[in-house]
Amino acid sequence: METRMLLFSVLLWTAGHCKVKDLSGKQFTFPSDPSGVNEPHVILHVNTVSIPTMTVCLRFFSQLKRTQGLFSLATRDHSNALLLMKDGQGSYKVHSGSDSYFFLNLPTHELDWNSICWTWDSGTGLTQVWLNGLRTSQKLMGLNYVVSGNLSIIIGQEQDEFRGGYNLNDSFEGDITDLHMWDHIVSACDIRSYMNQGSFDPGNLLDWNNLSYRVSGNVFIQDSDFQEPIC
């Protein structure tokens, strides 16, 4: 009964604030906001209360040389239930509950788009990052941890608490497009196809072509200038 009421509350809260839209060919633009007064971010809604395994992919463009949150999923138990961050040296930090890992010095473009995917499986604890068609070795993190409960997904900020606790020094500046999230580990073939803008099955948790979202602060929806790479 409590689980049904929790899911109903999540859906009710989202229905009043989020809209569903096909964002094909569009991008979220996060311009420089030195004051950070309105804490620009985008809230994403996912219709589930449990994520034991996942893949998330997105494309981003940024020239900012400091730590930035790319994808932040918080629960009431963990502000970093699932977190993907980039630092100024092209290293990426991933969180799963209380565990974290740094993937160091990955080949990140500063004057072009970057395509990144992150996979994590609680059953094995294996996690991996793909960047611009290349992959890291697999690491162990978050074994048997299951993301569950009321979920808060944010892009453009890192959540230091559930639906809040934003820090200007972790905010994202640039463009984000083609965000997808799955409740399973996407195959290497499909990830490479995503990287090369080929065909792939869209995310069944978050689908850029059918995205439920709410914009807060100075975030703009623009035509994307991401171009298909020459292979």
mmCIF file of C-alpha atoms in Angstrom:
data_model
loop_
_atom_site.group_PDB
_atom_site.id
_atom_site.type_symbol
_atom_site.label_atom_id
_atom_site.label_comp_id
_atom_site.label_asym_id
_atom_site.label_seq_id
_atom_site.Cartn_x
_atom_site.Cartn_y
_atom_site.Cartn_z
ATOM 1 C CA MET A 1 0.000 0.000 0.000
ATOM 2 C CA GLU A 2 2.806 2.414 0.931
ATOM 3 C CA THR A 3 4.616 1.685 -2.361
ATOM 4 C CA ARG A 4 1.454 2.416 -4.376
ATOM 5 C CA MET A 5 0.906 5.678 -2.510
ATOM 6 C CA LEU A 6 4.548 6.681 -3.049
ATOM 7 C CA LEU A 7 4.319 6.031 -6.801
ATOM 8 C CA PHE A 8 1.038 7.952 -6.952
ATOM 9 C CA SER A 9 2.635 10.913 -5.160
ATOM 10 C CA VAL A 10 5.569 10.929 -7.591
ATOM 11 C CA LEU A 11 3.259 10.861 -10.605
ATOM 12 C CA LEU A 12 0.994 13.550 -9.136
ATOM 13 C CA TRP A 13 3.935 15.868 -8.374
ATOM 14 C CA THR A 14 5.360 15.384 -11.854
ATOM 15 C CA ALA A 15 2.097 15.717 -13.751
ATOM 16 C CA GLY A 16 1.601 19.213 -12.359
ATOM 17 C CA HIS A 17 5.024 20.493 -13.295
ATOM 18 C CA CYS A 18 6.527 18.529 -16.210
ATOM 19 C CA LYS A 19 5.626 18.431 -19.870
ATOM 20 C CA VAL A 20 6.306 15.689 -22.409
ATOM 21 C CA LYS A 21 7.897 16.697 -25.701
ATOM 22 C CA ASP A 22 9.853 15.293 -28.635
ATOM 23 C CA LEU A 23 13.219 17.063 -28.452
ATOM 24 C CA SER A 24 14.669 15.516 -31.612
ATOM 25 C CA GLY A 25 17.077 18.026 -33.155
ATOM 26 C CA LYS A 26 16.964 20.214 -30.028
ATOM 27 C CA GLN A 27 19.377 20.934 -27.185
ATOM 28 C CA PHE A 28 19.236 22.339 -23.680
ATOM 29 C CA THR A 29 21.544 25.357 -23.496
ATOM 30 C CA PHE A 30 22.964 26.368 -20.114
ATOM 31 C CA PRO A 31 24.664 29.767 -20.593
ATOM 32 C CA SER A 32 27.110 31.322 -18.202
ATOM 33 C CA ASP A 33 25.211 32.442 -15.103
ATOM 34 C CA PRO A 34 27.799 34.054 -12.784
ATOM 35 C CA SER A 35 25.245 35.030 -10.163
ATOM 36 C CA GLY A 36 23.631 31.599 -10.090
ATOM 37 C CA VAL A 37 20.639 33.137 -8.340
ATOM 38 C CA ASN A 38 18.009 31.076 -10.158
ATOM 39 C CA GLU A 39 20.068 27.856 -10.114
ATOM 40 C CA PRO A 40 19.343 26.851 -13.756
ATOM 41 C CA HIS A 41 18.629 23.152 -14.205
ATOM 42 C CA VAL A 42 16.271 20.714 -15.908
ATOM 43 C CA ILE A 43 14.152 18.239 -13.959
ATOM 44 C CA LEU A 44 13.562 14.909 -15.714
ATOM 45 C CA HIS A 45 10.779 12.480 -14.834
ATOM 46 C CA VAL A 46 11.203 8.710 -14.986
ATOM 47 C CA ASN A 47 8.244 6.392 -14.404
ATOM 48 C CA THR A 48 9.867 3.954 -11.991
ATOM 49 C CA VAL A 49 10.778 3.696 -8.303
ATOM 50 C CA SER A 50 13.598 1.148 -8.640
ATOM 51 C CA ILE A 51 16.768 1.051 -10.779
ATOM 52 C CA PRO A 52 19.078 -1.904 -10.058
ATOM 53 C CA THR A 53 20.807 -1.728 -13.465
ATOM 54 C CA MET A 54 21.106 1.110 -15.950
ATOM 55 C CA THR A 55 22.749 2.766 -18.930
ATOM 56 C CA VAL A 56 22.629 6.533 -19.458
ATOM 57 C CA CYS A 57 23.893 8.295 -22.590
ATOM 58 C CA LEU A 58 24.028 11.968 -23.513
ATOM 59 C CA ARG A 59 25.945 14.399 -25.681
ATOM 60 C CA PHE A 60 27.426 17.571 -24.247
ATOM 61 C CA PHE A 61 29.424 20.584 -25.388
ATOM 62 C CA SER A 62 31.291 22.653 -22.824
ATOM 63 C CA GLN A 63 34.493 24.668 -22.600
ATOM 64 C CA LEU A 64 34.268 25.252 -18.872
ATOM 65 C CA LYS A 65 37.422 24.096 -17.086
ATOM 66 C CA ARG A 66 36.071 23.034 -13.715
ATOM 67 C CA THR A 67 33.962 20.297 -12.153
ATOM 68 C CA GLN A 68 30.477 20.009 -13.672
ATOM 69 C CA GLY A 69 27.518 17.762 -12.994
ATOM 70 C CA LEU A 70 26.306 15.996 -16.135
ATOM 71 C CA PHE A 71 23.636 13.705 -14.655
ATOM 72 C CA SER A 72 22.357 13.663 -11.083
ATOM 73 C CA LEU A 73 19.853 11.193 -9.636
ATOM 74 C CA ALA A 74 19.064 11.569 -5.943
ATOM 75 C CA THR A 75 16.839 9.678 -3.540
ATOM 76 C CA ARG A 76 15.874 10.652 -0.015
ATOM 77 C CA ASP A 77 18.512 8.190 1.239
ATOM 78 C CA HIS A 78 21.356 9.191 -1.120
ATOM 79 C CA SER A 79 21.961 12.552 -2.783
ATOM 80 C CA ASN A 80 24.442 10.758 -5.087
ATOM 81 C CA ALA A 81 22.367 7.647 -5.786
ATOM 82 C CA LEU A 82 23.527 7.864 -9.416
ATOM 83 C CA LEU A 83 25.857 10.689 -10.407
ATOM 84 C CA LEU A 84 28.046 11.419 -13.432
ATOM 85 C CA MET A 85 30.434 14.369 -13.168
ATOM 86 C CA LYS A 86 33.246 15.789 -15.297
ATOM 87 C CA ASP A 87 36.233 17.730 -13.990
ATOM 88 C CA GLY A 88 38.418 20.307 -15.692
ATOM 89 C CA GLN A 89 41.083 17.769 -16.759
ATOM 90 C CA GLY A 90 38.701 15.490 -18.662
ATOM 91 C CA SER A 91 38.304 12.990 -15.834
ATOM 92 C CA TYR A 92 34.888 11.627 -14.894
ATOM 93 C CA LYS A 93 33.537 10.687 -11.488
ATOM 94 C CA VAL A 94 30.659 8.238 -11.115
ATOM 95 C CA HIS A 95 28.657 7.545 -7.955
ATOM 96 C CA SER A 96 26.378 4.688 -7.023
ATOM 97 C CA GLY A 97 25.048 5.204 -3.530
ATOM 98 C CA SER A 98 27.996 5.417 -1.129
ATOM 99 C CA ASP A 99 30.527 4.141 -3.710
ATOM 100 C CA SER A 100 32.360 6.232 -6.284
ATOM 101 C CA TYR A 101 35.099 5.872 -8.889
ATOM 102 C CA PHE A 102 37.243 8.266 -10.968
ATOM 103 C CA PHE A 103 37.961 7.529 -14.639
ATOM 104 C CA LEU A 104 41.042 9.675 -15.221
ATOM 105 C CA ASN A 105 42.141 11.768 -18.205
ATOM 106 C CA LEU A 106 39.705 10.608 -20.872
ATOM 107 C CA PRO A 107 40.016 12.197 -24.370
ATOM 108 C CA THR A 108 37.443 14.989 -24.096
ATOM 109 C CA HIS A 109 36.764 17.525 -26.876
ATOM 110 C CA GLU A 110 36.760 21.193 -25.883
ATOM 111 C CA LEU A 111 35.761 22.581 -29.294
ATOM 112 C CA ASP A 112 33.317 19.875 -30.329
ATOM 113 C CA TRP A 113 30.523 17.699 -28.986
ATOM 114 C CA ASN A 114 31.249 14.769 -26.688
ATOM 115 C CA SER A 115 29.143 11.609 -26.614
ATOM 116 C CA ILE A 116 29.265 9.790 -23.285
ATOM 117 C CA CYS A 117 27.584 6.634 -21.959
ATOM 118 C CA TRP A 118 27.770 5.186 -18.464
ATOM 119 C CA THR A 119 26.741 1.639 -17.548
ATOM 120 C CA TRP A 120 26.245 0.154 -14.083
ATOM 121 C CA ASP A 121 24.934 -3.216 -12.879
ATOM 122 C CA SER A 122 24.226 -3.658 -9.164
ATOM 123 C CA GLY A 123 24.143 -7.457 -9.508
ATOM 124 C CA THR A 124 27.801 -7.642 -10.544
ATOM 125 C CA GLY A 125 28.983 -4.217 -9.403
ATOM 126 C CA LEU A 126 30.507 -3.636 -12.847
ATOM 127 C CA THR A 127 30.586 -0.080 -14.141
ATOM 128 C CA GLN A 128 32.090 1.441 -17.288
ATOM 129 C CA VAL A 129 32.251 4.715 -19.198
ATOM 130 C CA TRP A 130 32.262 5.154 -22.975
ATOM 131 C CA LEU A 131 33.455 8.458 -24.455
ATOM 132 C CA ASN A 132 33.478 9.413 -28.139
ATOM 133 C CA GLY A 133 33.538 5.812 -29.314
ATOM 134 C CA LEU A 134 36.186 4.623 -26.846
ATOM 135 C CA ARG A 135 35.606 2.698 -23.634
ATOM 136 C CA THR A 136 37.272 2.359 -20.265
ATOM 137 C CA SER A 137 37.986 -0.918 -18.550
ATOM 138 C CA GLN A 138 35.263 -2.110 -16.179
ATOM 139 C CA LYS A 139 35.456 -1.326 -12.469
ATOM 140 C CA LEU A 140 33.607 -2.562 -9.377
ATOM 141 C CA MET A 141 31.223 -0.148 -7.660
ATOM 142 C CA GLY A 142 27.866 -0.302 -5.916
ATOM 143 C CA LEU A 143 27.585 -4.089 -5.666
ATOM 144 C CA ASN A 144 24.028 -5.080 -4.612
ATOM 145 C CA TYR A 145 22.978 -1.445 -4.203
ATOM 146 C CA VAL A 146 19.532 -0.747 -5.671
ATOM 147 C CA VAL A 147 18.364 2.789 -6.421
ATOM 148 C CA SER A 148 14.839 2.870 -5.026
ATOM 149 C CA GLY A 149 12.156 5.146 -3.632
ATOM 150 C CA ASN A 150 11.221 8.634 -4.732
ATOM 151 C CA LEU A 151 13.654 9.603 -7.518
ATOM 152 C CA SER A 152 14.840 13.106 -8.419
ATOM 153 C CA ILE A 153 16.737 13.416 -11.722
ATOM 154 C CA ILE A 154 18.462 16.696 -12.583
ATOM 155 C CA ILE A 155 20.753 17.859 -15.382
ATOM 156 C CA GLY A 156 22.643 21.142 -15.157
ATOM 157 C CA GLN A 157 23.347 20.868 -11.426
ATOM 158 C CA GLU A 158 24.540 18.343 -8.851
ATOM 159 C CA GLN A 159 22.131 17.598 -6.022
ATOM 160 C CA ASP A 160 23.723 17.751 -2.583
ATOM 161 C CA GLU A 161 20.312 16.947 -1.163
ATOM 162 C CA PHE A 162 17.050 15.596 -2.567
ATOM 163 C CA ARG A 163 15.803 18.140 -5.170
ATOM 164 C CA GLY A 164 18.201 20.795 -3.945
ATOM 165 C CA GLY A 165 21.496 21.693 -2.313
ATOM 166 C CA TYR A 166 22.846 23.113 -5.555
ATOM 167 C CA ASN A 167 26.381 24.519 -5.695
ATOM 168 C CA LEU A 168 27.335 27.096 -8.312
ATOM 169 C CA ASN A 169 30.815 25.528 -8.534
ATOM 170 C CA ASP A 170 29.299 22.217 -9.740
ATOM 171 C CA SER A 171 26.836 23.717 -12.233
ATOM 172 C CA PHE A 172 26.990 22.851 -15.920
ATOM 173 C CA GLU A 173 27.715 25.440 -18.609
ATOM 174 C CA GLY A 174 27.207 24.492 -22.248
ATOM 175 C CA ASP A 175 24.782 22.349 -24.252
ATOM 176 C CA ILE A 176 23.226 18.922 -23.689
ATOM 177 C CA THR A 177 21.317 16.845 -26.239
ATOM 178 C CA ASP A 178 20.238 13.263 -27.089
ATOM 179 C CA LEU A 179 19.848 12.060 -23.509
ATOM 180 C CA HIS A 180 18.600 8.488 -23.048
ATOM 181 C CA MET A 181 18.410 6.129 -20.075
ATOM 182 C CA TRP A 182 17.713 2.391 -20.017
ATOM 183 C CA ASP A 183 16.948 -0.072 -17.203
ATOM 184 C CA HIS A 184 19.562 -2.510 -18.519
ATOM 185 C CA ILE A 185 23.118 -2.627 -19.867
ATOM 186 C CA VAL A 186 23.010 -1.533 -23.496
ATOM 187 C CA SER A 187 25.123 -3.694 -25.810
ATOM 188 C CA ALA A 188 28.511 -2.480 -27.023
ATOM 189 C CA CYS A 189 27.160 -2.532 -30.575
ATOM 190 C CA ASP A 190 24.258 -0.219 -29.707
ATOM 191 C CA ILE A 191 26.505 2.109 -27.706
ATOM 192 C CA ARG A 192 28.880 2.430 -30.645
ATOM 193 C CA SER A 193 25.879 3.094 -32.885
ATOM 194 C CA TYR A 194 24.745 5.827 -30.498
ATOM 195 C CA MET A 195 28.236 7.324 -30.519
ATOM 196 C CA ASN A 196 28.221 7.423 -34.340
ATOM 197 C CA GLN A 197 24.642 8.754 -34.521
ATOM 198 C CA GLY A 198 23.410 5.498 -36.005
ATOM 199 C CA SER A 199 20.195 3.650 -35.203
ATOM 200 C CA PHE A 200 19.545 2.366 -31.664
ATOM 201 C CA ASP A 201 16.580 1.590 -29.448
ATOM 202 C CA PRO A 202 15.719 4.743 -27.479
ATOM 203 C CA GLY A 203 15.865 4.708 -23.705
ATOM 204 C CA ASN A 204 12.947 3.023 -21.964
ATOM 205 C CA LEU A 205 13.397 5.142 -18.806
ATOM 206 C CA LEU A 206 14.338 8.459 -20.423
ATOM 207 C CA ASP A 207 13.809 9.018 -24.149
ATOM 208 C CA TRP A 208 14.944 12.286 -25.766
ATOM 209 C CA ASN A 209 12.260 11.805 -28.414
ATOM 210 C CA ASN A 210 9.547 11.597 -25.747
ATOM 211 C CA LEU A 211 10.974 13.403 -22.729
ATOM 212 C CA SER A 212 9.076 14.454 -19.617
ATOM 213 C CA TYR A 213 10.887 17.493 -18.216
ATOM 214 C CA ARG A 214 10.625 20.864 -16.507
ATOM 215 C CA VAL A 215 13.038 23.766 -17.055
ATOM 216 C CA SER A 216 14.026 25.953 -14.114
ATOM 217 C CA GLY A 217 16.028 29.172 -14.417
ATOM 218 C CA ASN A 218 18.048 30.344 -17.402
ATOM 219 C CA VAL A 219 17.962 27.216 -19.555
ATOM 220 C CA PHE A 220 17.039 27.528 -23.217
ATOM 221 C CA ILE A 221 15.768 25.018 -25.773
ATOM 222 C CA GLN A 222 17.503 25.607 -29.108
ATOM 223 C CA ASP A 223 18.084 23.815 -32.396
ATOM 224 C CA SER A 224 20.982 21.422 -31.891
ATOM 225 C CA ASP A 225 24.119 21.962 -33.975
ATOM 226 C CA PHE A 226 25.359 18.432 -33.319
ATOM 227 C CA GLN A 227 26.462 16.971 -36.650
ATOM 228 C CA GLU A 228 26.787 13.345 -37.679
ATOM 229 C CA PRO A 229 30.485 12.441 -37.450
ATOM 230 C CA ILE A 230 32.383 11.379 -40.537
ATOM 231 C CA CYS A 231 33.298 7.724 -40.095
#
